[in-house]
Amino acid sequence: GESVGLHLPTLSVQEGDNSIINCAYSNSASDYFIWYKQESGKGPQFIIDIRSNMDKRQGQRVTVLLNKTVKHLSLQIAATQPGDSAVYFCAPHSGSARQLTFGSGTQLTVLP
Amino acid sequence: NAGVTQTPKFQVLKTGQSMTLQCAQDMNHEYMSWYRQDPGMGLRLIHYSVGAGITDQGEVPNGYNVSRSTTEDFPLRLLSAAPSQTSVYFCASSQGREKLFFGSGTQLSVL
């Protein structure tokens, strides 16, 4: 099965600073990775995804970096805003599994 | 376009009672799943379905049943509620292996 870990369970950043959330995975067969954001009292929401044939993908204020060699990915949020305060999950997919594995998440708190 | 709709939002049960959590999606997604989320933990997969008439167990299936008679609906049944089933339950759907769309959750307390 998949083992998903997060380097930091909590992260506090000043408003306007950049945030980096890390995620380690163990299954080398994982070939598709999704980041979700979960605000308090709500269901997780898709942020950005990346496939294993890429090592970087950018969205609006977010960038995901994938390092398959060390089985690590990160989510970078530029100019962090109060609305970015949430729990962030990474979810690796492998071709043979219909199941998604989620880590415990990283709680991002944006300080004024 | 409602997306994924879960009912009820809140539920309190007594130990031993049974109930069904409802989930419906209007995106014609083949894949649907149920997760539970406990405090300080990630989402754990209970059951999933890859299409009408097809269901399979996830990581924590004990105490729960599912069925998938239509593409749209994927109810989760608690057979005999136990305090260990106190949790927040999320239903999700997706098309193929793409991103999941989640419902807003059902907060369940079993006394």
Short mmCIF file of C-alpha atoms in Angstrom, two decimals:
data_model
loop_
_atom_site.label_atom_id
_atom_site.label_comp_id
_atom_site.label_asym_id
_atom_site.label_seq_id
_atom_site.Cartn_x
_atom_site.Cartn_y
_atom_site.Cartn_z
CA GLY A 1 0.00 0.00 0.00
CA GLU A 2 0.85 3.63 -0.08
CA SER A 3 2.49 5.34 2.81
CA VAL A 4 2.17 9.07 2.71
CA GLY A 5 3.92 11.31 5.14
CA LEU A 6 4.19 15.00 5.61
CA HIS A 7 7.30 16.63 6.94
CA LEU A 8 5.52 19.28 9.01
CA PRO A 9 2.07 18.83 10.52
CA THR A 10 1.70 22.60 11.07
CA LEU A 11 3.06 25.61 9.26
CA SER A 12 2.64 29.26 10.16
CA VAL A 13 3.57 32.00 7.72
CA GLN A 14 3.20 35.74 7.59
CA GLU A 15 0.68 37.14 5.15
CA GLY A 16 2.46 37.95 1.92
CA ASP A 17 5.25 35.42 2.43
CA ASN A 18 5.65 32.26 0.37
CA SER A 19 4.63 28.89 1.82
CA ILE A 20 6.14 25.49 1.11
CA ILE A 21 4.31 22.32 2.10
CA ASN A 22 6.11 19.02 1.69
CA CYS A 23 4.95 15.47 1.09
CA ALA A 24 6.84 12.19 0.94
CA TYR A 25 5.48 9.04 -0.62
CA SER A 26 6.74 5.47 -0.66
CA ASN A 27 5.24 3.76 -3.70
CA SER A 28 7.58 4.15 -6.64
CA ALA A 29 4.69 3.12 -8.94
CA SER A 30 2.84 6.35 -8.13
CA ASP A 31 2.51 8.27 -11.35
CA TYR A 32 -0.07 10.94 -10.68
CA PHE A 33 -0.21 13.30 -7.72
CA ILE A 34 -2.92 15.65 -6.52
CA TRP A 35 -2.92 18.38 -3.90
CA TYR A 36 -6.12 19.16 -2.05
CA LYS A 37 -7.05 22.02 0.25
CA GLN A 38 -9.52 21.54 3.08
CA GLU A 39 -10.95 24.55 4.83
CA SER A 40 -12.51 24.17 8.24
CA GLY A 41 -15.89 22.45 8.09
CA LYS A 42 -15.68 21.73 4.37
CA GLY A 43 -14.71 18.87 2.11
CA PRO A 44 -11.30 18.78 0.40
CA GLN A 45 -11.01 20.77 -2.79
CA PHE A 46 -8.67 20.17 -5.73
CA ILE A 47 -5.79 22.62 -6.05
CA ILE A 48 -3.35 21.27 -8.60
CA ASP A 49 -2.09 17.99 -9.99
CA ILE A 50 1.08 16.73 -11.64
CA ARG A 51 1.94 13.63 -13.59
CA SER A 52 5.16 11.71 -13.20
CA ASN A 53 6.47 12.77 -16.61
CA MET A 54 6.76 16.31 -15.24
CA ASP A 55 8.83 17.73 -12.42
CA LYS A 56 7.11 21.09 -12.10
CA ARG A 57 3.66 22.49 -12.72
CA GLN A 58 2.36 25.96 -12.05
CA GLY A 59 -1.10 27.23 -11.36
CA GLN A 60 -2.44 30.48 -10.07
CA ARG A 61 -0.12 31.37 -7.16
CA VAL A 62 0.68 27.66 -6.65
CA THR A 63 3.52 25.52 -7.93
CA VAL A 64 3.99 21.81 -7.40
CA LEU A 65 7.45 20.26 -7.62
CA LEU A 66 7.98 16.55 -8.01
CA ASN A 67 11.23 14.72 -7.28
CA LYS A 68 10.70 11.09 -8.21
CA THR A 69 14.24 10.14 -7.25
CA VAL A 70 13.58 10.77 -3.58
CA LYS A 71 9.80 10.31 -3.78
CA HIS A 72 9.01 13.79 -2.64
CA LEU A 73 6.72 16.53 -3.77
CA SER A 74 6.07 20.01 -2.53
CA LEU A 75 3.39 22.63 -2.88
CA GLN A 76 4.52 26.24 -3.02
CA ILE A 77 2.03 29.03 -2.45
CA ALA A 78 3.16 32.49 -3.47
CA ALA A 79 2.16 35.60 -1.54
CA THR A 80 0.17 33.65 1.02
CA GLN A 81 -3.18 35.17 1.91
CA PRO A 82 -5.52 34.66 4.90
CA GLY A 83 -7.81 32.63 2.64
CA ASP A 84 -5.01 30.11 2.20
CA SER A 85 -5.34 29.02 5.84
CA ALA A 86 -6.43 25.39 5.62
CA VAL A 87 -5.21 21.81 5.80
CA TYR A 88 -3.35 20.66 2.70
CA PHE A 89 -3.22 17.02 1.61
CA CYS A 90 -1.20 15.32 -1.06
CA ALA A 91 -2.67 12.22 -2.70
CA PRO A 92 -0.51 9.96 -4.88
CA HIS A 93 -2.09 7.65 -7.44
CA SER A 94 -0.60 4.50 -8.88
CA GLY A 95 -1.82 2.92 -12.09
CA SER A 96 -3.02 -0.28 -10.51
CA ALA A 97 -4.86 1.14 -7.52
CA ARG A 98 -8.29 2.70 -7.45
CA GLN A 99 -7.73 3.76 -3.91
CA LEU A 100 -6.33 7.10 -2.95
CA THR A 101 -4.16 7.46 0.08
CA PHE A 102 -4.10 10.69 1.98
CA GLY A 103 -1.63 11.76 4.62
CA SER A 104 -2.74 13.48 7.81
CA GLY A 105 -2.26 16.83 6.14
CA THR A 106 -0.41 20.03 6.96
CA GLN A 107 -2.27 22.78 8.76
CA LEU A 108 -1.29 26.10 7.21
CA THR A 109 -1.98 29.18 9.31
CA VAL A 110 -1.51 32.63 7.81
CA LEU A 111 -0.57 35.26 10.37
CA PRO A 112 -1.60 38.90 9.86
CA ASN B 1 -24.74 21.98 -11.19
CA ALA B 2 -24.82 20.75 -7.59
CA GLY B 3 -21.73 18.49 -7.74
CA VAL B 4 -21.66 15.99 -4.85
CA THR B 5 -24.53 16.26 -2.37
CA GLN B 6 -24.44 14.57 1.02
CA THR B 7 -27.27 14.26 3.52
CA PRO B 8 -27.67 14.68 6.40
CA LYS B 9 -25.07 17.25 7.51
CA PHE B 10 -25.27 16.19 11.14
CA GLN B 11 -26.52 13.03 12.81
CA VAL B 12 -26.55 11.67 16.35
CA LEU B 13 -27.12 7.96 16.87
CA LYS B 14 -27.30 5.67 19.83
CA THR B 15 -25.09 2.60 19.94
CA GLY B 16 -26.70 -0.20 17.96
CA GLN B 17 -28.85 1.98 15.75
CA SER B 18 -28.59 1.74 11.98
CA MET B 19 -28.74 4.51 9.43
CA THR B 20 -27.90 5.42 5.85
CA LEU B 21 -25.78 8.34 4.74
CA GLN B 22 -26.89 9.56 1.35
CA CYS B 23 -24.60 10.66 -1.47
CA ALA B 24 -25.59 11.82 -4.94
CA GLN B 25 -23.61 13.33 -7.80
CA ASP B 26 -24.84 14.94 -10.99
CA MET B 27 -21.60 14.87 -13.00
CA ASN B 28 -22.09 11.38 -14.48
CA HIS B 29 -18.93 10.19 -12.76
CA GLU B 30 -18.23 6.49 -12.78
CA TYR B 31 -16.08 6.45 -9.67
CA MET B 32 -17.56 7.16 -6.23
CA SER B 33 -16.12 6.61 -2.78
CA TRP B 34 -16.69 7.11 0.92
CA TYR B 35 -14.06 8.35 3.35
CA ARG B 36 -14.02 8.97 7.04
CA GLN B 37 -11.94 11.64 8.69
CA ASP B 38 -11.03 11.52 12.35
CA PRO B 39 -9.42 14.41 14.27
CA GLY B 40 -5.77 14.88 13.39
CA MET B 41 -5.89 12.19 10.74
CA GLY B 42 -6.17 12.06 7.03
CA LEU B 43 -9.00 10.62 5.02
CA ARG B 44 -9.41 6.87 5.18
CA LEU B 45 -11.22 5.02 2.44
CA ILE B 46 -14.22 2.96 3.53
CA HIS B 47 -15.72 1.66 0.27
CA TYR B 48 -15.59 2.63 -3.36
CA SER B 49 -17.36 1.92 -6.62
CA VAL B 50 -16.08 2.04 -10.19
CA GLY B 51 -19.55 1.95 -11.71
CA ALA B 52 -23.17 0.94 -11.16
CA GLY B 53 -23.39 -2.55 -9.72
CA ILE B 54 -19.70 -2.66 -8.74
CA THR B 55 -18.39 -1.97 -5.24
CA ASP B 56 -15.23 -2.84 -3.35
CA GLN B 57 -13.75 -2.44 0.09
CA GLY B 58 -11.30 0.22 1.06
CA GLU B 59 -9.01 0.50 4.04
CA VAL B 60 -11.63 0.51 6.83
CA PRO B 61 -14.80 -1.28 5.58
CA ASN B 62 -15.90 -3.07 8.76
CA GLY B 63 -19.31 -1.99 10.04
CA TYR B 64 -20.31 -0.36 6.76
CA ASN B 65 -22.20 -1.50 3.67
CA VAL B 66 -22.63 0.14 0.30
CA SER B 67 -24.52 -0.46 -2.90
CA ARG B 68 -24.49 1.26 -6.30
CA SER B 69 -27.73 0.71 -8.16
CA THR B 70 -27.42 3.89 -10.24
CA THR B 71 -24.52 6.02 -11.48
CA GLU B 72 -25.76 8.97 -9.44
CA ASP B 73 -26.24 7.47 -5.96
CA PHE B 74 -23.88 5.76 -3.54
CA PRO B 75 -25.40 5.36 -0.07
CA LEU B 76 -23.37 4.27 2.95
CA ARG B 77 -25.11 2.12 5.55
CA LEU B 78 -24.08 1.76 9.15
CA LEU B 79 -25.40 -1.60 10.24
CA SER B 80 -25.12 -1.27 14.03
CA ALA B 81 -23.54 2.01 15.05
CA ALA B 82 -20.64 1.99 17.51
CA PRO B 83 -18.90 4.91 19.26
CA SER B 84 -15.78 4.13 17.17
CA GLN B 85 -17.76 5.24 14.12
CA THR B 86 -18.03 8.78 15.42
CA SER B 87 -16.36 10.71 12.63
CA VAL B 88 -16.86 13.04 9.71
CA TYR B 89 -17.83 11.20 6.55
CA PHE B 90 -17.10 12.43 3.04
CA CYS B 91 -18.42 11.15 -0.23
CA ALA B 92 -16.41 11.81 -3.38
CA SER B 93 -16.68 11.17 -7.09
CA SER B 94 -14.38 11.39 -10.09
CA GLN B 95 -14.19 10.58 -13.74
CA GLY B 96 -11.56 7.92 -14.21
CA ARG B 97 -8.38 8.50 -12.27
CA GLU B 98 -8.72 12.24 -12.16
CA LYS B 99 -9.28 14.61 -9.27
CA LEU B 100 -11.93 13.81 -6.71
CA PHE B 101 -14.91 16.07 -6.10
CA PHE B 102 -15.95 15.93 -2.46
CA GLY B 103 -19.25 16.56 -0.76
CA SER B 104 -19.50 18.86 2.25
CA GLY B 105 -19.47 16.01 4.75
CA THR B 106 -21.68 14.40 7.38
CA GLN B 107 -20.72 14.80 11.01
CA LEU B 108 -21.80 11.66 12.86
CA SER B 109 -21.80 11.15 16.61
CA VAL B 110 -22.54 7.77 18.14
CA LEU B 111 -23.38 7.85 21.83
#
